Amino acid sequence: MRWDNLTENPANNTKTGDGALFAVDAVTTRTFDTPEFRGITFHEIRARSIVNRVPGASRMPFEWTVNPYRGCSHACVYCFARKTHSYLDLDTGLGFDSQIVVKVNAPELVRRELAADRWHGAHIAMGTNVDCYQRAEGRYRLMPGILTALRDHANPFSILTKGTLILRDLELLRQAAEVTEVGVSVSVGFVDPELWRTVEPGTPSPERRLDVIRTLGEHGIGCGVLMAPVIPFLGDRPEQLRATVRAIAAAGATSVTPLVLHLRPGAREWFMQWLGRHHPQLVGRYERLYADGAYAPTWYQRRITGHVHELATEYGIGPSHRGTPRALPPRGEPRPPLDGSEPTQPTLL
């Protein structure tokens, strides 16, 4: 595997790996024989940086991310992050699902980088590349340290997840929401159990994710839903969209944002192989729908978005609004104790 090429500027690489995000001698490979992790290999590394700027050409509505893992055992066949595994000479199919890179020093790096003079408290998004609450987090417990650092620096952040493990960190989320802006969103693209079993085989079921939304709401943490992906010809029928939005509303979500499946290089090849095995009659339709690139045609995206928004209005899911981050006391002053009062309602960006 190629570790030393993960540099901020590959053209400046040297044979010793100077400038690399981590060094080859910092990698420890482990396997665990428990049922939960059978067939999965973990590559534990000590990263050199963790708060990363999103490339300027990205469509993402945020500038900074923290990703404590590479690869994801959720094994979603459409995952756009699959291409990132090729940077390590790892397979973007089964390798992405089973070869997980763990940045074991992520919490200490976050704390160090937030304390740097050059950092000015910009919003940090998590779970936007691979899920920070995938199964590996149950063993490595990186998120509590990351959330604690964000809380202590009153740094605004958001989390997107399909994982139920976020409920473990409920109290930390509540504490962070008292001092800064916190956005929590759960991904639920559909509620069809058969579609879920084949396209998202390593994730908690949609019903369990809806329970997460419900539980967060009961504890004063508003949770939006990224209704993603809406999968053409498999999850886009009007009755399917209605069932999904109805379930999202019943769970108490604060908002719903639909996103049609996109197929970037790396993900496209893996998804099309899956489609050929499970729904060969749809291969031609997909080739035509995505003939111009990674994204479905604008007319199709607008149709889905419009329909979901109409359903959201019908079921009473209101829009989300950004709140105002709270500031910490000046350095040297004690942080006010948590008194158990209701926290600020976090909102999705």
Short mmCIF file of C-alpha atoms in Angstrom, two decimals:
data_model
loop_
_atom_site.label_atom_id
_atom_site.label_comp_id
_atom_site.label_asym_id
_atom_site.label_seq_id
_atom_site.Cartn_x
_atom_site.Cartn_y
_atom_site.Cartn_z
CA MET A 1 0.00 0.00 0.00
CA ARG A 2 1.11 3.54 -0.69
CA TRP A 3 1.07 5.62 2.50
CA ASP A 4 3.65 8.34 1.89
CA ASN A 5 1.78 9.90 -1.02
CA LEU A 6 -0.90 11.39 1.26
CA THR A 7 0.60 14.86 1.18
CA GLU A 8 -0.78 18.34 1.14
CA ASN A 9 1.43 18.98 -1.89
CA PRO A 10 2.46 15.70 -3.59
CA ALA A 11 4.95 17.55 -5.82
CA ASN A 12 7.01 18.33 -2.72
CA ASN A 13 7.31 14.71 -1.55
CA THR A 14 10.72 13.38 -0.70
CA LYS A 15 11.89 9.82 -0.33
CA THR A 16 11.66 10.18 3.43
CA GLY A 17 8.01 11.12 3.27
CA ASP A 18 8.55 14.73 4.44
CA GLY A 19 5.27 16.60 4.19
CA ALA A 20 3.20 13.44 4.26
CA LEU A 21 0.06 13.43 6.36
CA PHE A 22 1.48 10.37 8.10
CA ALA A 23 4.63 8.28 7.72
CA VAL A 24 4.82 4.66 6.68
CA ASP A 25 6.50 3.72 9.96
CA ALA A 26 3.46 5.10 11.83
CA VAL A 27 1.10 2.44 10.46
CA THR A 28 -0.04 -0.50 12.60
CA THR A 29 -2.32 -3.07 10.95
CA ARG A 30 -4.77 -5.03 13.11
CA THR A 31 -7.57 -7.52 12.65
CA PHE A 32 -10.11 -8.54 15.27
CA ASP A 33 -11.88 -11.88 15.36
CA THR A 34 -15.10 -10.61 16.90
CA PRO A 35 -18.30 -11.04 14.87
CA GLU A 36 -18.70 -7.27 14.59
CA PHE A 37 -15.32 -6.82 12.88
CA ARG A 38 -14.82 -10.16 11.14
CA GLY A 39 -13.33 -9.62 7.70
CA ILE A 40 -12.29 -6.05 8.45
CA THR A 41 -8.68 -4.88 8.65
CA PHE A 42 -7.78 -1.71 10.55
CA HIS A 43 -4.73 0.36 9.66
CA GLU A 44 -3.95 2.51 12.70
CA ILE A 45 -1.98 5.62 11.82
CA ARG A 46 -0.79 8.74 13.60
CA ALA A 47 -1.87 11.55 11.31
CA ARG A 48 0.06 14.80 11.00
CA SER A 49 -3.01 16.96 10.46
CA ILE A 50 -6.75 16.48 10.86
CA VAL A 51 -8.60 19.76 10.19
CA ASN A 52 -8.67 19.80 6.40
CA ARG A 53 -9.80 22.45 3.93
CA VAL A 54 -12.34 21.36 1.34
CA PRO A 55 -11.07 21.87 -2.24
CA GLY A 56 -12.33 25.07 -3.79
CA ALA A 57 -14.02 23.22 -6.67
CA SER A 58 -16.15 21.16 -4.28
CA ARG A 59 -19.93 21.54 -4.22
CA MET A 60 -19.93 21.14 -0.45
CA PRO A 61 -21.46 24.06 1.51
CA PHE A 62 -18.64 24.12 4.07
CA GLU A 63 -14.92 24.84 4.04
CA TRP A 64 -13.38 22.65 6.76
CA THR A 65 -13.76 18.99 7.69
CA VAL A 66 -12.50 16.48 10.23
CA ASN A 67 -12.38 12.85 9.11
CA PRO A 68 -11.02 10.43 11.72
CA TYR A 69 -11.45 7.43 9.38
CA ARG A 70 -10.82 6.45 5.75
CA GLY A 71 -12.93 3.68 4.31
CA CYS A 72 -16.27 2.70 5.80
CA SER A 73 -17.77 -0.59 6.90
CA HIS A 74 -21.24 0.72 6.13
CA ALA A 75 -20.45 -0.57 2.63
CA CYS A 76 -22.96 1.66 0.83
CA VAL A 77 -22.58 0.68 -2.81
CA TYR A 78 -23.03 4.27 -4.00
CA CYS A 79 -20.58 5.98 -1.57
CA PHE A 80 -18.86 8.85 -3.37
CA ALA A 81 -15.83 8.60 -1.04
CA ARG A 82 -14.71 5.28 -2.56
CA LYS A 83 -12.29 7.07 -4.87
CA THR A 84 -10.21 8.22 -1.87
CA HIS A 85 -9.06 4.65 -1.26
CA SER A 86 -7.28 4.62 -4.60
CA TYR A 87 -4.87 7.25 -3.22
CA LEU A 88 -3.51 4.46 -1.00
CA ASP A 89 -3.50 1.88 -3.78
CA LEU A 90 -6.39 0.22 -1.98
CA ASP A 91 -9.39 -1.25 -3.77
CA THR A 92 -12.35 1.12 -4.05
CA GLY A 93 -14.85 -1.75 -3.88
CA LEU A 94 -14.52 -4.40 -1.19
CA GLY A 95 -11.31 -2.76 -0.01
CA PHE A 96 -13.15 0.44 0.83
CA ASP A 97 -15.64 -1.58 2.87
CA SER A 98 -13.10 -3.68 4.74
CA GLN A 99 -9.74 -1.83 4.86
CA ILE A 100 -10.35 0.96 7.37
CA VAL A 101 -7.72 3.60 8.11
CA VAL A 102 -8.01 4.87 11.71
CA LYS A 103 -6.36 8.15 12.69
CA VAL A 104 -5.81 7.16 16.30
CA ASN A 105 -4.45 10.55 17.34
CA ALA A 106 -7.38 12.50 15.87
CA PRO A 107 -8.66 13.92 19.21
CA GLU A 108 -5.28 15.35 20.25
CA LEU A 109 -4.73 16.77 16.77
CA VAL A 110 -8.12 18.50 16.78
CA ARG A 111 -7.37 20.09 20.15
CA ARG A 112 -3.92 21.21 19.01
CA GLU A 113 -5.11 22.65 15.71
CA LEU A 114 -8.06 24.51 17.26
CA ALA A 115 -5.66 26.12 19.74
CA ALA A 116 -3.32 27.39 17.02
CA ASP A 117 -3.19 31.17 16.52
CA ARG A 118 -3.96 30.75 12.81
CA TRP A 119 -7.30 29.06 13.55
CA HIS A 120 -10.26 31.46 13.78
CA GLY A 121 -13.13 29.21 14.73
CA ALA A 122 -14.60 28.35 11.33
CA HIS A 123 -17.38 25.77 11.10
CA ILE A 124 -16.15 22.15 10.92
CA ALA A 125 -18.21 19.45 9.19
CA MET A 126 -17.89 15.78 10.14
CA GLY A 127 -19.28 12.65 8.51
CA THR A 128 -19.29 14.24 5.08
CA ASN A 129 -16.67 11.91 3.59
CA VAL A 130 -17.05 8.65 5.50
CA ASP A 131 -19.21 8.11 8.56
CA CYS A 132 -17.51 9.13 11.80
CA TYR A 133 -19.95 6.85 13.67
CA GLN A 134 -19.31 3.70 11.64
CA ARG A 135 -18.70 0.46 13.54
CA ALA A 136 -15.00 1.17 14.09
CA GLU A 137 -15.94 4.09 16.34
CA GLY A 138 -17.38 1.63 18.85
CA ARG A 139 -13.86 0.30 19.40
CA TYR A 140 -11.63 3.34 18.87
CA ARG A 141 -13.83 6.00 20.55
CA LEU A 142 -12.33 8.94 18.70
CA MET A 143 -15.43 11.12 18.61
CA PRO A 144 -15.75 11.85 22.36
CA GLY A 145 -12.30 13.44 22.37
CA ILE A 146 -13.04 15.36 19.17
CA LEU A 147 -16.36 16.65 20.50
CA THR A 148 -14.78 17.61 23.80
CA ALA A 149 -12.14 19.69 22.00
CA LEU A 150 -14.79 21.40 19.86
CA ARG A 151 -16.87 22.12 22.96
CA ASP A 152 -13.93 23.49 24.91
CA HIS A 153 -13.07 25.86 22.06
CA ALA A 154 -16.72 26.75 21.37
CA ASN A 155 -16.08 25.85 17.76
CA PRO A 156 -19.22 25.42 15.61
CA PHE A 157 -19.61 22.04 13.95
CA SER A 158 -22.03 19.69 12.26
CA ILE A 159 -22.32 15.91 12.05
CA LEU A 160 -23.90 13.79 9.34
CA THR A 161 -24.32 10.10 10.13
CA LYS A 162 -26.15 6.89 9.46
CA GLY A 163 -24.85 5.47 12.73
CA THR A 164 -26.79 4.97 15.95
CA LEU A 165 -23.60 5.27 17.99
CA ILE A 166 -24.03 9.04 18.03
CA LEU A 167 -26.44 8.53 20.94
CA ARG A 168 -23.48 7.43 23.08
CA ASP A 169 -22.21 11.03 22.83
CA LEU A 170 -25.55 12.68 23.53
CA GLU A 171 -24.35 14.50 26.64
CA LEU A 172 -21.31 15.91 24.85
CA LEU A 173 -23.55 17.19 22.07
CA ARG A 174 -25.79 18.87 24.64
CA GLN A 175 -22.81 20.51 26.32
CA ALA A 176 -21.40 21.73 22.99
CA ALA A 177 -24.78 23.16 22.02
CA GLU A 178 -24.68 25.39 25.09
CA VAL A 179 -21.61 27.24 23.88
CA THR A 180 -21.67 27.08 20.08
CA GLU A 181 -23.72 26.20 17.02
CA VAL A 182 -24.19 22.46 16.58
CA GLY A 183 -25.89 20.83 13.61
CA VAL A 184 -26.88 17.17 13.62
CA SER A 185 -28.26 15.41 10.58
CA VAL A 186 -29.09 11.77 9.94
CA SER A 187 -29.09 10.27 6.46
CA VAL A 188 -32.29 8.43 5.54
CA GLY A 189 -32.75 8.16 1.80
CA PHE A 190 -35.57 5.61 1.87
CA VAL A 191 -37.42 3.29 4.21
CA ASP A 192 -37.78 0.30 1.88
CA PRO A 193 -36.23 -2.62 3.84
CA GLU A 194 -35.30 -4.66 0.77
CA LEU A 195 -33.54 -1.75 -0.89
CA TRP A 196 -31.70 -1.01 2.37
CA ARG A 197 -30.43 -4.59 2.76
CA THR A 198 -28.82 -4.64 -0.66
CA VAL A 199 -27.59 -1.07 -1.13
CA GLU A 200 -26.54 -0.18 2.45
CA PRO A 201 -25.72 -3.60 3.93
CA GLY A 202 -23.45 -2.42 6.76
CA THR A 203 -25.66 0.36 8.11
CA PRO A 204 -28.27 0.39 10.86
CA SER A 205 -31.74 0.00 9.38
CA PRO A 206 -33.74 3.11 8.43
CA GLU A 207 -36.04 2.39 11.39
CA ARG A 208 -33.12 2.54 13.81
CA ARG A 209 -31.92 5.79 12.27
CA LEU A 210 -35.41 7.23 12.68
CA ASP A 211 -35.21 6.21 16.33
CA VAL A 212 -31.99 8.23 16.60
CA ILE A 213 -33.79 11.31 15.29
CA ARG A 214 -36.59 10.75 17.78
CA THR A 215 -34.22 10.29 20.71
CA LEU A 216 -32.16 13.35 19.86
CA GLY A 217 -35.31 15.43 19.68
CA GLU A 218 -36.51 14.13 23.03
CA HIS A 219 -33.26 15.39 24.54
CA GLY A 220 -33.53 18.86 23.05
CA ILE A 221 -31.26 18.33 20.07
CA GLY A 222 -33.02 19.12 16.83
CA CYS A 223 -32.06 16.78 14.03
CA GLY A 224 -32.44 17.32 10.32
CA VAL A 225 -32.53 14.60 7.69
CA LEU A 226 -30.50 14.38 4.54
CA MET A 227 -32.82 12.29 2.40
CA ALA A 228 -29.98 10.77 0.45
CA PRO A 229 -29.62 9.23 -1.86
CA VAL A 230 -32.87 9.17 -3.74
CA ILE A 231 -32.07 6.28 -6.07
CA PRO A 232 -33.55 6.56 -9.58
CA PHE A 233 -35.99 3.81 -10.61
CA LEU A 234 -35.54 2.03 -7.26
CA GLY A 235 -36.50 4.57 -4.62
CA ASP A 236 -38.11 7.46 -6.47
CA ARG A 237 -41.71 6.36 -6.99
CA PRO A 238 -44.22 8.84 -5.54
CA GLU A 239 -45.46 6.35 -2.97
CA GLN A 240 -41.86 5.63 -1.88
CA LEU A 241 -41.06 9.30 -1.46
CA ARG A 242 -44.26 9.82 0.50
CA ALA A 243 -43.55 6.89 2.82
CA THR A 244 -40.05 8.20 3.52
CA VAL A 245 -41.07 11.80 4.19
CA ARG A 246 -43.98 10.64 6.35
CA ALA A 247 -41.64 8.50 8.46
CA ILE A 248 -39.12 11.32 8.76
CA ALA A 249 -41.82 13.72 9.92
CA ALA A 250 -43.20 11.20 12.42
CA ALA A 251 -39.70 10.87 13.92
CA GLY A 252 -39.67 14.60 14.66
CA ALA A 253 -37.04 15.75 12.18
CA THR A 254 -36.60 19.52 11.99
CA SER A 255 -35.99 19.54 8.24
CA VAL A 256 -35.58 17.27 5.23
CA THR A 257 -33.18 17.85 2.34
CA PRO A 258 -33.41 15.50 -0.65
CA LEU A 259 -30.32 14.59 -2.64
CA VAL A 260 -30.44 12.49 -5.80
CA LEU A 261 -27.86 9.75 -6.24
CA HIS A 262 -24.63 10.93 -7.84
CA LEU A 263 -22.05 8.57 -9.25
CA ARG A 264 -18.50 9.85 -9.16
CA PRO A 265 -15.56 7.84 -10.49
CA GLY A 266 -14.76 5.03 -8.09
CA ALA A 267 -18.34 4.85 -6.85
CA ARG A 268 -19.81 4.69 -10.35
CA GLU A 269 -17.99 1.50 -11.32
CA TRP A 270 -18.86 -0.28 -8.06
CA PHE A 271 -22.50 0.81 -8.18
CA MET A 272 -22.91 -0.24 -11.82
CA GLN A 273 -21.49 -3.68 -11.02
CA TRP A 274 -24.02 -3.99 -8.20
CA LEU A 275 -26.81 -2.79 -10.51
CA GLY A 276 -25.86 -5.35 -13.14
CA ARG A 277 -26.12 -8.16 -10.58
CA HIS A 278 -29.32 -7.08 -8.85
CA HIS A 279 -31.23 -5.06 -11.48
CA PRO A 280 -29.71 -5.75 -14.91
CA GLN A 281 -32.80 -4.37 -16.64
CA LEU A 282 -31.90 -0.90 -15.30
CA VAL A 283 -28.32 -0.71 -16.54
CA GLY A 284 -29.25 0.89 -19.86
CA ARG A 285 -31.55 3.42 -18.19
CA TYR A 286 -28.75 4.44 -15.80
CA GLU A 287 -26.25 4.78 -18.62
CA ARG A 288 -28.62 7.18 -20.34
CA LEU A 289 -29.58 9.10 -17.17
CA TYR A 290 -25.94 9.61 -16.16
CA ALA A 291 -24.54 9.92 -19.68
CA ASP A 292 -23.30 13.46 -19.04
CA GLY A 293 -21.37 12.77 -15.85
CA ALA A 294 -21.68 12.08 -12.16
CA TYR A 295 -24.97 13.88 -11.61
CA ALA A 296 -28.49 13.14 -12.80
CA PRO A 297 -29.97 15.71 -15.19
CA THR A 298 -31.14 18.98 -13.67
CA TRP A 299 -34.75 18.33 -14.68
CA TYR A 300 -34.75 15.07 -12.76
CA GLN A 301 -33.16 16.59 -9.66
CA ARG A 302 -35.68 19.44 -9.68
CA ARG A 303 -38.58 17.03 -10.00
CA ILE A 304 -37.46 15.00 -7.00
CA THR A 305 -36.62 18.07 -4.91
CA GLY A 306 -39.94 19.73 -5.68
CA HIS A 307 -41.94 16.62 -4.82
CA VAL A 308 -40.10 16.09 -1.51
CA HIS A 309 -40.55 19.73 -0.53
CA GLU A 310 -44.27 19.48 -1.22
CA LEU A 311 -44.49 16.38 0.94
CA ALA A 312 -42.46 18.05 3.69
CA THR A 313 -44.90 20.95 3.74
CA GLU A 314 -47.83 18.55 3.82
CA TYR A 315 -46.38 16.69 6.81
CA GLY A 316 -45.41 19.84 8.66
CA ILE A 317 -41.63 19.69 8.52
CA GLY A 318 -40.50 23.28 8.82
CA PRO A 319 -37.34 24.83 7.40
CA SER A 320 -34.15 24.99 9.45
CA HIS A 321 -32.51 28.25 10.40
CA ARG A 322 -28.99 28.97 11.50
CA GLY A 323 -28.54 29.98 15.10
CA THR A 324 -25.89 32.25 16.61
CA PRO A 325 -22.85 30.58 18.12
CA ARG A 326 -22.15 31.43 21.72
CA ALA A 327 -18.67 32.50 22.79
CA LEU A 328 -16.61 31.01 25.56
CA PRO A 329 -15.53 33.21 28.47
CA PRO A 330 -12.16 34.94 27.99
CA ARG A 331 -9.12 32.74 28.46
CA GLY A 332 -8.34 32.17 32.09
CA GLU A 333 -11.93 32.51 33.28
CA PRO A 334 -13.73 29.33 34.39
CA ARG A 335 -16.33 27.83 32.10
CA PRO A 336 -19.84 28.21 33.56
CA PRO A 337 -21.06 24.90 35.00
CA LEU A 338 -23.77 22.97 33.21
CA ASP A 339 -26.90 23.31 35.32
CA GLY A 340 -29.14 20.91 33.47
CA SER A 341 -31.22 23.67 31.86
CA GLU A 342 -32.42 23.29 28.30
CA PRO A 343 -29.57 23.70 25.79
CA THR A 344 -29.67 25.90 22.75
CA GLN A 345 -31.53 24.12 19.97
CA PRO A 346 -28.91 23.07 17.42
CA THR A 347 -29.77 23.60 13.78
CA LEU A 348 -28.68 22.09 10.51
CA LEU A 349 -26.64 24.34 8.30
#
